[in-house]
Short mmCIF file of C-alpha atoms and ligand atoms in Angstrom, two decimals:
data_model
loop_
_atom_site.label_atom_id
_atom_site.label_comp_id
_atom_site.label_asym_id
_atom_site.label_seq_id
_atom_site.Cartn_x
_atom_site.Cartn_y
_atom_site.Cartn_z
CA UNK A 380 -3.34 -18.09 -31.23
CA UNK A 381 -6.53 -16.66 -29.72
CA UNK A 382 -6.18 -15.85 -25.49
CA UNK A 383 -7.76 -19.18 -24.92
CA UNK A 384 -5.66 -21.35 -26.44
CA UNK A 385 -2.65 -19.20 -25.15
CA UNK A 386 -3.53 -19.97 -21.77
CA UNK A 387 -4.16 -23.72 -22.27
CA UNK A 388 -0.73 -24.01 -23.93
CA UNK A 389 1.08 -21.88 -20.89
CA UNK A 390 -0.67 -23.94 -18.69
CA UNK A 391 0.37 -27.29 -19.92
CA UNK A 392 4.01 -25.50 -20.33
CA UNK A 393 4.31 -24.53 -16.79
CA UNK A 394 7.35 -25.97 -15.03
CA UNK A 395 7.85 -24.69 -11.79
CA UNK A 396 10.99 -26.58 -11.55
CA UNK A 397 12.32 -24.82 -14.41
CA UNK A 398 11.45 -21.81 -13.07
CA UNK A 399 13.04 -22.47 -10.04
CA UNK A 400 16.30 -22.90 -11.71
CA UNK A 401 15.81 -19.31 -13.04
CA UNK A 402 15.96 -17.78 -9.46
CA UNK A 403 19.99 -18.23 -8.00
CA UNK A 404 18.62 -17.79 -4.10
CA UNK A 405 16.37 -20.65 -4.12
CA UNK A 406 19.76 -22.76 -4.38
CA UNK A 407 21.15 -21.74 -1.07
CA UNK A 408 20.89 -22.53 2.19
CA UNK A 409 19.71 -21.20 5.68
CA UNK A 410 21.00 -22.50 8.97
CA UNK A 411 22.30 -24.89 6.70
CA UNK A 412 19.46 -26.22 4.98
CA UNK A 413 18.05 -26.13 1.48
CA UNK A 414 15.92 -22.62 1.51
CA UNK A 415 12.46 -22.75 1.39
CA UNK A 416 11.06 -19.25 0.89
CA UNK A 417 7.71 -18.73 2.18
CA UNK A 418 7.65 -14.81 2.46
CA UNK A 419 6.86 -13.80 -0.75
CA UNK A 420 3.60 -10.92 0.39
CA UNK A 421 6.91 -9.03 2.10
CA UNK A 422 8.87 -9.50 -1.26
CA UNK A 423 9.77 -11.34 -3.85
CA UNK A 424 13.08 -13.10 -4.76
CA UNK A 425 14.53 -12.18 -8.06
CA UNK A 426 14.53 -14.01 -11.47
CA UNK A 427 17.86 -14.38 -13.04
CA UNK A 428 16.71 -11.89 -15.92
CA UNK A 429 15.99 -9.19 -13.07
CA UNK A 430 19.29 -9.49 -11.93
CA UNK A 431 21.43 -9.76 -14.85
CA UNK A 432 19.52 -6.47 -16.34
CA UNK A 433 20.79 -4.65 -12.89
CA UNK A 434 24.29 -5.67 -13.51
CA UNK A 435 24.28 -5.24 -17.66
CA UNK A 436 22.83 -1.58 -16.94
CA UNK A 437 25.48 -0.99 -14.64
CA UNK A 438 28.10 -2.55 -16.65
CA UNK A 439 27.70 -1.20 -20.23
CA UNK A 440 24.71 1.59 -20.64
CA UNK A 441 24.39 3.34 -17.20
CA UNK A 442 24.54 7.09 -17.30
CA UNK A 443 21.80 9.86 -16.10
CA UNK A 444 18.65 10.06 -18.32
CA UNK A 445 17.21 12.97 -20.31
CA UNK A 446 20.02 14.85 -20.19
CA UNK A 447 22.65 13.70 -21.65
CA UNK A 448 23.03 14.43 -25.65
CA UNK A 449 25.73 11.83 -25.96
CA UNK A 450 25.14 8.12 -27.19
CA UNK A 451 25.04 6.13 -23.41
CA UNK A 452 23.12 8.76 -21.62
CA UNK A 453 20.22 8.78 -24.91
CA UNK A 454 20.61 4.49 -24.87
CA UNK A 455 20.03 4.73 -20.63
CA UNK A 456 17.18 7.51 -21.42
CA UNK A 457 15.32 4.99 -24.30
CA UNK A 458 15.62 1.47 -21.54
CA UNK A 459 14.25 3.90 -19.06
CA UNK A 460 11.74 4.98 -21.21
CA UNK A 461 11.05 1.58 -22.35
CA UNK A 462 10.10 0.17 -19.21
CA UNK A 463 7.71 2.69 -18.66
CA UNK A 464 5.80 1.74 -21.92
CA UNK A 465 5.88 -1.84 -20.09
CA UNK A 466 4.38 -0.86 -16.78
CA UNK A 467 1.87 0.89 -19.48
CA UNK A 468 1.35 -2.28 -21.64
CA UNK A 469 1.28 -4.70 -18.32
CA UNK A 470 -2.08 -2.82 -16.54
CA UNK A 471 -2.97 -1.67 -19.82
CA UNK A 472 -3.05 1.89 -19.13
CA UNK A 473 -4.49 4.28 -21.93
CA UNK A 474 -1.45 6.23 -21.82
CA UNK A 475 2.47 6.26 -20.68
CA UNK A 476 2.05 9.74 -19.02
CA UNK A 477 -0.36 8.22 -16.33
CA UNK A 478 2.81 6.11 -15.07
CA UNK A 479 4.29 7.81 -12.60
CA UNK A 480 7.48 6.23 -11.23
CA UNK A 481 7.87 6.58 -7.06
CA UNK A 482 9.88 4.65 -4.74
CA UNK A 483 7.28 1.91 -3.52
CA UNK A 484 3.38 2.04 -3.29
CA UNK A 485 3.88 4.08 0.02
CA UNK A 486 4.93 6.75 -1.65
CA UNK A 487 2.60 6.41 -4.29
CA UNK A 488 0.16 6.56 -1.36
CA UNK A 489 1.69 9.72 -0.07
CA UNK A 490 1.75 11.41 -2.71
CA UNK A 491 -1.89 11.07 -4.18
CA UNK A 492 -2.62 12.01 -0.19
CA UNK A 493 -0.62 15.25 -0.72
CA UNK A 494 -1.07 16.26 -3.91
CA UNK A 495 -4.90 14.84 -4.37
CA UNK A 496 -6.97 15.00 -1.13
CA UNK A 497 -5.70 16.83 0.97
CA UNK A 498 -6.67 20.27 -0.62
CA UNK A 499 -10.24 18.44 -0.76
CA UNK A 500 -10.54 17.72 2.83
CA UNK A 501 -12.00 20.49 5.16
CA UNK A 502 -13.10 19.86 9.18
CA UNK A 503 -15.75 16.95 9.89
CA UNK A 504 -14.76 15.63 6.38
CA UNK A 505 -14.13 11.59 6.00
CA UNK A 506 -11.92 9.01 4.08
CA UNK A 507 -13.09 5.81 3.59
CA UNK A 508 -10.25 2.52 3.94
CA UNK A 509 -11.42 -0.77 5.39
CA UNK A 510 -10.00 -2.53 8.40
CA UNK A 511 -7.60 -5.09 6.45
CA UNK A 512 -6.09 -2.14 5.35
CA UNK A 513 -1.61 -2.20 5.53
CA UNK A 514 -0.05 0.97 7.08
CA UNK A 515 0.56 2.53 4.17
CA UNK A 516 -2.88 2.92 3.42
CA UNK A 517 -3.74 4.48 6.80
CA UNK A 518 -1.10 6.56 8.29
CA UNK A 519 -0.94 8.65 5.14
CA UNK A 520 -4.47 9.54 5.22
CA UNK A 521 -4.23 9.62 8.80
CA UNK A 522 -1.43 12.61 8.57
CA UNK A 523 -3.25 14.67 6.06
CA UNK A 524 -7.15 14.09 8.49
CA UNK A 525 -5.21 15.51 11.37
CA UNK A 526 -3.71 18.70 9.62
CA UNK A 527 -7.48 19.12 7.66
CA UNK A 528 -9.60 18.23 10.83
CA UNK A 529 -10.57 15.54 8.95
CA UNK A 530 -11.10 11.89 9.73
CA UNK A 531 -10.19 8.29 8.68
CA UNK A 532 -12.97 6.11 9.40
CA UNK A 533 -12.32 1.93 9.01
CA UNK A 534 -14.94 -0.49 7.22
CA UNK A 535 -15.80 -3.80 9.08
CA UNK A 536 -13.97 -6.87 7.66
CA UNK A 537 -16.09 -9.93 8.68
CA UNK A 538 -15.07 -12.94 10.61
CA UNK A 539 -13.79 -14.59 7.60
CA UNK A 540 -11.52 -11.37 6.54
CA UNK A 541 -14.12 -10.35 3.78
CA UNK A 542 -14.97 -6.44 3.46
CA UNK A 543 -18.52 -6.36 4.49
CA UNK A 544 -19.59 -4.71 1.74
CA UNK A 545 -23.16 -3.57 2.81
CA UNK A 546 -21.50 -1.43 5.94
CA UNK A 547 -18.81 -0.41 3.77
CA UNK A 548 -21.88 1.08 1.40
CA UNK A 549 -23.50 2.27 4.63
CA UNK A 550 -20.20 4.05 5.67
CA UNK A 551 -20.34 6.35 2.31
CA UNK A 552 -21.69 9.74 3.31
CA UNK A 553 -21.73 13.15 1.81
CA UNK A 554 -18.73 14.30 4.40
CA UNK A 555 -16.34 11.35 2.48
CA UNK A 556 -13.98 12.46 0.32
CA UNK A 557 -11.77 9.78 -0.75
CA UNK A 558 -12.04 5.95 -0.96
CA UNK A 559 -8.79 4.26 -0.63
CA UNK A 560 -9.02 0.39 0.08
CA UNK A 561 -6.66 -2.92 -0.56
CA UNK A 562 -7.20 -5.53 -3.72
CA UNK A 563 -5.87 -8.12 -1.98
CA UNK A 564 -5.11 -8.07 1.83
CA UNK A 565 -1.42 -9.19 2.60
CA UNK A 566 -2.33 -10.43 6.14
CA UNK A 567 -5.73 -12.79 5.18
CA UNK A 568 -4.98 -13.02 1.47
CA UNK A 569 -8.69 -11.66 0.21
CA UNK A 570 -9.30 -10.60 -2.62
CA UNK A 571 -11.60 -7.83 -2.20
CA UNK A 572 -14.45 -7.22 -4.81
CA UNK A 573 -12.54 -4.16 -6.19
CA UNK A 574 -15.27 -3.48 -9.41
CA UNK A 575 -17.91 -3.49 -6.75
CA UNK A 576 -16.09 -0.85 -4.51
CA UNK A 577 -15.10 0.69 -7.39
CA UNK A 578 -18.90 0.96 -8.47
CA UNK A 579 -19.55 2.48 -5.01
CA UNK A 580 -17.80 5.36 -5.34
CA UNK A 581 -18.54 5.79 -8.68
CA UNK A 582 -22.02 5.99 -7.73
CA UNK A 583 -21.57 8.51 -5.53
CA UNK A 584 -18.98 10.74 -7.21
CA UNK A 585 -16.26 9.71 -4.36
CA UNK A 586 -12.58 8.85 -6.03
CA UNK A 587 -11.25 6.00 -5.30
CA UNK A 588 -7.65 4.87 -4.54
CA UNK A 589 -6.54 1.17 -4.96
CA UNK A 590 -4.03 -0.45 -3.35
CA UNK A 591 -2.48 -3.04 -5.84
CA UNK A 592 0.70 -3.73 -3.65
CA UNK A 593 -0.56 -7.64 -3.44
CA UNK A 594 -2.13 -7.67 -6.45
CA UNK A 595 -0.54 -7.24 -9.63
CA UNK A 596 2.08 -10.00 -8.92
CA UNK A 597 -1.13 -12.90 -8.24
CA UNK A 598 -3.87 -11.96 -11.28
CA UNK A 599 -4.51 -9.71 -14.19
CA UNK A 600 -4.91 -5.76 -13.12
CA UNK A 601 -6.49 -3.55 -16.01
CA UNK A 602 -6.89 -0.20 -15.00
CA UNK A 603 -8.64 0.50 -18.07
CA UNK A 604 -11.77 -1.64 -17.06
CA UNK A 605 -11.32 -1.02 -13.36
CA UNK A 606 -11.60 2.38 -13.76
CA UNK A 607 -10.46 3.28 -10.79
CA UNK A 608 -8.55 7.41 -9.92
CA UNK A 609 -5.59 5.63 -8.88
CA UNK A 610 -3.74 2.86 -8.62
CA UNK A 611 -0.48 1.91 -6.77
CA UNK A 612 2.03 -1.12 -6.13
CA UNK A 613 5.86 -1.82 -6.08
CA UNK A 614 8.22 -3.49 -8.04
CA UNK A 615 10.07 -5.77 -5.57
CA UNK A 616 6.66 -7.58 -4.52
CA UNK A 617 6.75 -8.40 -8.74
CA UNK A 618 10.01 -10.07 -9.17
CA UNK A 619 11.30 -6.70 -9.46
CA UNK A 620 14.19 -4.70 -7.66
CA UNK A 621 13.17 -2.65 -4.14
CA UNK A 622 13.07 1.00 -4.91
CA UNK A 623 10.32 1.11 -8.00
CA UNK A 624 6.64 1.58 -7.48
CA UNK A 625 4.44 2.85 -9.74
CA UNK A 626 1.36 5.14 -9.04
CA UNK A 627 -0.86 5.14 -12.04
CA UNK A 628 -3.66 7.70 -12.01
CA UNK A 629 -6.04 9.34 -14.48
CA UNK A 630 -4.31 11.78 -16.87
CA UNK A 631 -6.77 13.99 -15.74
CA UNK A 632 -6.12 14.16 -11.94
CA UNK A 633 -2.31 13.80 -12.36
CA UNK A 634 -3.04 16.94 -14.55
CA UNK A 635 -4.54 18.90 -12.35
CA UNK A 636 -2.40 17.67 -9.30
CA UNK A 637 0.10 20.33 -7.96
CA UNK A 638 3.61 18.59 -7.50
CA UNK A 639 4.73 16.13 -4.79
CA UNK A 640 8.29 16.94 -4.46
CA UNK A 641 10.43 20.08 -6.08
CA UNK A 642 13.60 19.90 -7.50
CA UNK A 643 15.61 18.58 -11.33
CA UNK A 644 13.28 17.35 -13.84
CA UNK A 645 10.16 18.19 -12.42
CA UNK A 646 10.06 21.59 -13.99
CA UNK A 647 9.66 23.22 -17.28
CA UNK A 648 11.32 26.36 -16.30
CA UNK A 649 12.87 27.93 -13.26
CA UNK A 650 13.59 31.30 -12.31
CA UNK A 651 13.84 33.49 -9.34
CA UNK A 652 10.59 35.42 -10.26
CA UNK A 653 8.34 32.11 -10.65
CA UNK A 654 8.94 28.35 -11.63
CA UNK A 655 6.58 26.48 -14.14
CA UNK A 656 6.29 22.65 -13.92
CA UNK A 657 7.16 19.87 -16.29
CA UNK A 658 3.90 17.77 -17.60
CA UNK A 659 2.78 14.47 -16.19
CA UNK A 660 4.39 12.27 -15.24
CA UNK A 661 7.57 13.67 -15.01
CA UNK A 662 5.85 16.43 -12.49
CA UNK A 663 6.19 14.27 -9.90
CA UNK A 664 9.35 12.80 -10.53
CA UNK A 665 11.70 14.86 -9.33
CA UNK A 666 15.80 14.35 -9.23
CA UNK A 667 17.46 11.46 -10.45
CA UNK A 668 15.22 8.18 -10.42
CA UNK A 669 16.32 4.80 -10.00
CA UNK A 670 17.60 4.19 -13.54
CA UNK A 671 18.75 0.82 -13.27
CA UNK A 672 15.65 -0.23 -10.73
CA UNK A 673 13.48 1.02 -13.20
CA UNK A 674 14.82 -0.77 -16.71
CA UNK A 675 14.79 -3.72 -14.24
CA UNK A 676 11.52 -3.70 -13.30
CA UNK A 677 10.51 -3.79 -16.89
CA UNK A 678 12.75 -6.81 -17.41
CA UNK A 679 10.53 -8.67 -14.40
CA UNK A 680 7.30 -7.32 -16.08
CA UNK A 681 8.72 -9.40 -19.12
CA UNK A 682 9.86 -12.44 -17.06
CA UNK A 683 5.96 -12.51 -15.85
CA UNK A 684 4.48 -11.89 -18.71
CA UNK A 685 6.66 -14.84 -19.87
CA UNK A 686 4.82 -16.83 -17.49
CA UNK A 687 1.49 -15.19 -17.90
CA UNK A 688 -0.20 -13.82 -14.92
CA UNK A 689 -2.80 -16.07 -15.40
CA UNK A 690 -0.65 -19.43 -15.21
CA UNK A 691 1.13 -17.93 -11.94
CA UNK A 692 -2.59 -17.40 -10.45
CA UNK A 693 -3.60 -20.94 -11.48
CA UNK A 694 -0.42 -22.41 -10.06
CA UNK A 695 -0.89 -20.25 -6.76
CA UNK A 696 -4.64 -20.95 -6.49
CA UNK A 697 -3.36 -25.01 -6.47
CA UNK A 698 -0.63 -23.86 -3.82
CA UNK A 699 -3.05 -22.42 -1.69
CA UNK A 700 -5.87 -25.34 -1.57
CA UNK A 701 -3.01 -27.92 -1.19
CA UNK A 702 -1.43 -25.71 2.12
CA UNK A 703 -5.17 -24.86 3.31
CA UNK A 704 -5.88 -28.27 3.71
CA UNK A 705 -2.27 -29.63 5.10
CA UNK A 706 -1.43 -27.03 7.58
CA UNK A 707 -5.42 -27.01 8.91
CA UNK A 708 -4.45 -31.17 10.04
CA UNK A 709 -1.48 -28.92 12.68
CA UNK A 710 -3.27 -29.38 16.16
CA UNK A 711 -4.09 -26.06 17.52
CA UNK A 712 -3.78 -23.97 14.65
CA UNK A 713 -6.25 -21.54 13.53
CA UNK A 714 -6.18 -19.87 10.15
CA UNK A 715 -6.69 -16.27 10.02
CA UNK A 716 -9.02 -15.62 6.98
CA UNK A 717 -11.04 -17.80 4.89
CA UNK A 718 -12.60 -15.90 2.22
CA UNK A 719 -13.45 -17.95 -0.79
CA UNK A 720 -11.71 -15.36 -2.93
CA UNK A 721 -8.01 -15.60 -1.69
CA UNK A 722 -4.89 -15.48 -3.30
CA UNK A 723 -1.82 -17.11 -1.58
CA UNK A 724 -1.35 -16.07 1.80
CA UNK A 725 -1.84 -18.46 4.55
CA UNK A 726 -1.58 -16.81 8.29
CA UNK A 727 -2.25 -18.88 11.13
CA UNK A 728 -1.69 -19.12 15.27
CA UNK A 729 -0.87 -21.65 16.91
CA UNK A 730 -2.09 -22.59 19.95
CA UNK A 731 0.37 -22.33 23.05
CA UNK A 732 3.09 -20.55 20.27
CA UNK A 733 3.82 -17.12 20.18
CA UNK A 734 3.87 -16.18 16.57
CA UNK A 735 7.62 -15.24 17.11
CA UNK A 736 8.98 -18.74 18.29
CA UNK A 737 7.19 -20.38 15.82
CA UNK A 738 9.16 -18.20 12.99
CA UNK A 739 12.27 -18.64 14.80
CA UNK A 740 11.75 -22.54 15.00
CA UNK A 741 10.77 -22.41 11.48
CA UNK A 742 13.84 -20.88 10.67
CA UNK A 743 16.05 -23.33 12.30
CA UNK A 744 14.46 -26.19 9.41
CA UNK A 745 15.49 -23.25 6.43
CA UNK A 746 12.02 -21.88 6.33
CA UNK A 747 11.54 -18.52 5.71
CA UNK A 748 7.91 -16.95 7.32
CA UNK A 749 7.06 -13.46 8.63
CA UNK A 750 6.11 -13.00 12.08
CA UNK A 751 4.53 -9.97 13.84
CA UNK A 752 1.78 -7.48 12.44
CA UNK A 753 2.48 -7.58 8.92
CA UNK A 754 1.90 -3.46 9.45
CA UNK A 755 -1.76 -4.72 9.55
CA UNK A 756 -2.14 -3.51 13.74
CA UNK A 757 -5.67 -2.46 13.53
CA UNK A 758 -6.80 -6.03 11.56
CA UNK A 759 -4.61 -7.79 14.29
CA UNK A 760 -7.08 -5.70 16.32
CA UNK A 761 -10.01 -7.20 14.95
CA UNK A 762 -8.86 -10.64 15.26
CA UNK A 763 -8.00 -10.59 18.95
CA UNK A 764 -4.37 -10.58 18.02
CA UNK A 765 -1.02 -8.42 18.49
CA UNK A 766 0.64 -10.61 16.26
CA UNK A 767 0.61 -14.37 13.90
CA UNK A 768 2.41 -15.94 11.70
CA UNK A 769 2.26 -15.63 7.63
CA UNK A 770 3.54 -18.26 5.00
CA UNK A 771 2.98 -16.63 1.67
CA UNK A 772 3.75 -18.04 -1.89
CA UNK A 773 5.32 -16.87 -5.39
CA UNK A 774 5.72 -18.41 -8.45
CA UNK A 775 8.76 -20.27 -7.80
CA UNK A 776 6.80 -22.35 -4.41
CA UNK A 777 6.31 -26.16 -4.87
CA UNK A 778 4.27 -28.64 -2.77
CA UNK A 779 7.75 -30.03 -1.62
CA UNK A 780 7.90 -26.45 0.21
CA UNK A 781 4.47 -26.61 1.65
CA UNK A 782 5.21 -30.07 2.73
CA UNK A 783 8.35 -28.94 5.29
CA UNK A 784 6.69 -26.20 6.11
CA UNK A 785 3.13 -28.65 7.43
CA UNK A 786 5.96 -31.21 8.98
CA UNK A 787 7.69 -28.10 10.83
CA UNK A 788 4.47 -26.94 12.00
CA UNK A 789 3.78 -30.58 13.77
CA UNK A 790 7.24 -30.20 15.23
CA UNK A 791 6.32 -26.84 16.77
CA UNK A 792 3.12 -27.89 17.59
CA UNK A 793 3.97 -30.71 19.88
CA UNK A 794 7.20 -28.70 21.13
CA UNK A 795 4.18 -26.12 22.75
CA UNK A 796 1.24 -28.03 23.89
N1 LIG B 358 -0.01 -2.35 0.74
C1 LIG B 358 0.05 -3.66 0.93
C2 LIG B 358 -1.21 -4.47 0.87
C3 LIG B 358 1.26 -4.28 1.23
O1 LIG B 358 1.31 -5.60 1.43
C4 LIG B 358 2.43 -3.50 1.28
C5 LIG B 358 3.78 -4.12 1.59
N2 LIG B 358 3.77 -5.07 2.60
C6 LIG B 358 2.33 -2.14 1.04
C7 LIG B 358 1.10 -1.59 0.77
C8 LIG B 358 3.50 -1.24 1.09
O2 LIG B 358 4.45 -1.60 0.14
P1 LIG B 358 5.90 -0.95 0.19
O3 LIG B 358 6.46 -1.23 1.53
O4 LIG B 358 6.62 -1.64 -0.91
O5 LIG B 358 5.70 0.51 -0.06
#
């Protein structure tokens, strides 16, 4: 079956009622009612397959990897290993060694801050992010500009929470050294033009970091034709377990790249009169990993790919006009970012409502939303805002959920004004 026809037959097969059925916490309740789980950009509840690989590694092949010579420690080794070759397959990286296994896209962050820019930063020099930007891709960059004398400068995001491209261009001068920006903002849903930005720093020999933290759960991420330095997300916004990410990077760079973190495994050979290091990526993996986190991740890279990426987007994409339109009829609410290109993240005030009495009326009806900054402070800035209120969707979201969440808001709503 060519791609086409692959996509037209997932499409017709896609049942989000069935898939409901595959995740056990969408069956409970909250404050006694039937949960409806709206805070999927903070993370994702787990499939079924997710959690019965935890429990199966746990139950009949756990035991430390690559270094055991005996039967369960080479069977735990080989599902490890596997699920690397997944994350591989899934972005479709050129190579396994350019996976490199971290706790969560923070410390992916952190560690191509460390081990990458820093030693290219001096005084007066400059690294680029953009104002929609989550904590983790500022503070990092922030602690490494302070040591260096360096600085983190911010590009404009317009009234509509787009990147303004042209002053992002503008703001690329010969004193930047890195590029690190957001695919898809967690706090206004864009989806920034990444091949564009890419492009940019291409053009002017700049690397350039991408932060895929909202973005490989919502559409198709090839880091082949990106082409990006690096690339970073975690597994438990994925359907996977908290306590993977993944920091892909060229084999190059991760090459040359001194080591994030000494200790087991991350050497080739230690001694007292000098230490050598183990190649990519198991340079920067140092100690034991997350075994079972990790062979579980690769079992939610399967249950999406199940799916297909591009079904999920096409059933979010319908999620997201049908919520735009029902939660814009709530008097006095106002819907932070409405860039055409958005994947499914709706964040809104509410006129007379502070952001946290909304969520905690919200949750009295069984609805799960985040309240607060969404570690987004400095786009909160932009907006006018300390704080609003996010409903975000996943694969497993129905109309039915955007429908209590629209009558909730009308409760609120004439509760406050
Ligand atoms: N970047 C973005 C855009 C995010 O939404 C998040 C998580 N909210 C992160 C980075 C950080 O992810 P984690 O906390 O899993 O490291």
């Amino acid at each position: 079956m060519n791609d086409a026809a692959t996509i037209a037959t997932r499409a017709e097969t896609f049942d989000v009622e069935a898939i409901r059925v595959e995740f056990p916490i969408l069956a409970t309740e909250m404050q006694g009612r039937p949960l409806v789980y709206l805070d999927s950009a903070a993370s994702t509840q787990k499939p079924r397959a997710v959690i019965d690989a935890l429990a199966r590694v746990y139950e009949a092949d756990y035991a430390n990897i690559h270094r055991g010579i005996y039967d369960l420690s080479q069977r735990a080794s080989a599902m490890h290993d596997e699920a690397r070759r997944k994350v591989e397959r899934f972005i479709n990286a050129r190579d396994w060694r350019e996976i490199v296994f971290t706790r969560n896209a923070t410390e992916a962050i952190n560690l191509v801050a460390q081990c990458f820019t820093a030693a290219k930063l001096g005084p007066g020099d400059e690294i680029l992010v953009s104002e929609m930007e989550h904590h983790a891709n500022i503070v990092p960059w922030q602690m490494i500009a302070e040591a260096k004398g360096a600085k983190v400068v911010a590009a404009p995001v317009t009234d509509a929470g787009e990147l303004d491209l042209e002053a992002f261009e503008r703001l690329i001068k010969p004193e930047t050294r890195m590029i690190a920006t957001v695919w898809v903002s967690n706090v206004l849903g864009t989806i920034n033009p990444v091949t564009e930005i890419v492009g940019l720093a291409k053009a002017h020999g700049i690397p350039v970091l991408i932060d895929a933290a909202q973005a490989v759960q919502h559409l198709p991420v090839d880091v082949q034709t990106l082409d990006a330095d690096f690339i970073v997300f975690s597994g438990h916004k994925l359907y996977g377990p908290s306590g993977v990410g993944v920091l892909w990077g060229k084999a190059a760079h991760l090459d040359a790249m001194p080591p994030y973190q000494g200790g087991g495994d991350m050497i080739e050979r230690v001694s007292f009169s000098g230490t050598t290091w183990n190649e990519i990526p198991f340079k920067f993996e140092a100690g034991t990993p997350d075994i079972a986190g990790i062979i579980a991740l690769g079992a939610a890279i399967d249950f999406v790919e199940r799916i297909g990426i591009e079904a999920i987007a096409r059933h979010e994409a319908e999620l997201l006009g049908y919520g735009t339109r029902a939660i814009q009829q709530v008097p006095g609410l106002r819907l932070i970012g409405t860039a055409p290109e958005k994947a499914s993240v709706l964040t809104f005030t509410l006129e007379g409502a502070h952001p946290q009495d909304i969520g905690m009326m919200l949750d009295l009806d069984g609805i799960a939303i985040r309240t607060g900054h969404h570690c987004a402070m400095p786009l909160h800035e932009r907006f006018g805002l300390s704080a609003s209120a996010r409903a975000s969707f996943g694969v497993y979201n129905t109309t039915g959920d955007i429908d209590a969440l629209t009558k909730s808001l009308h409760r609120v709503a004439g509760m406050f004004q």
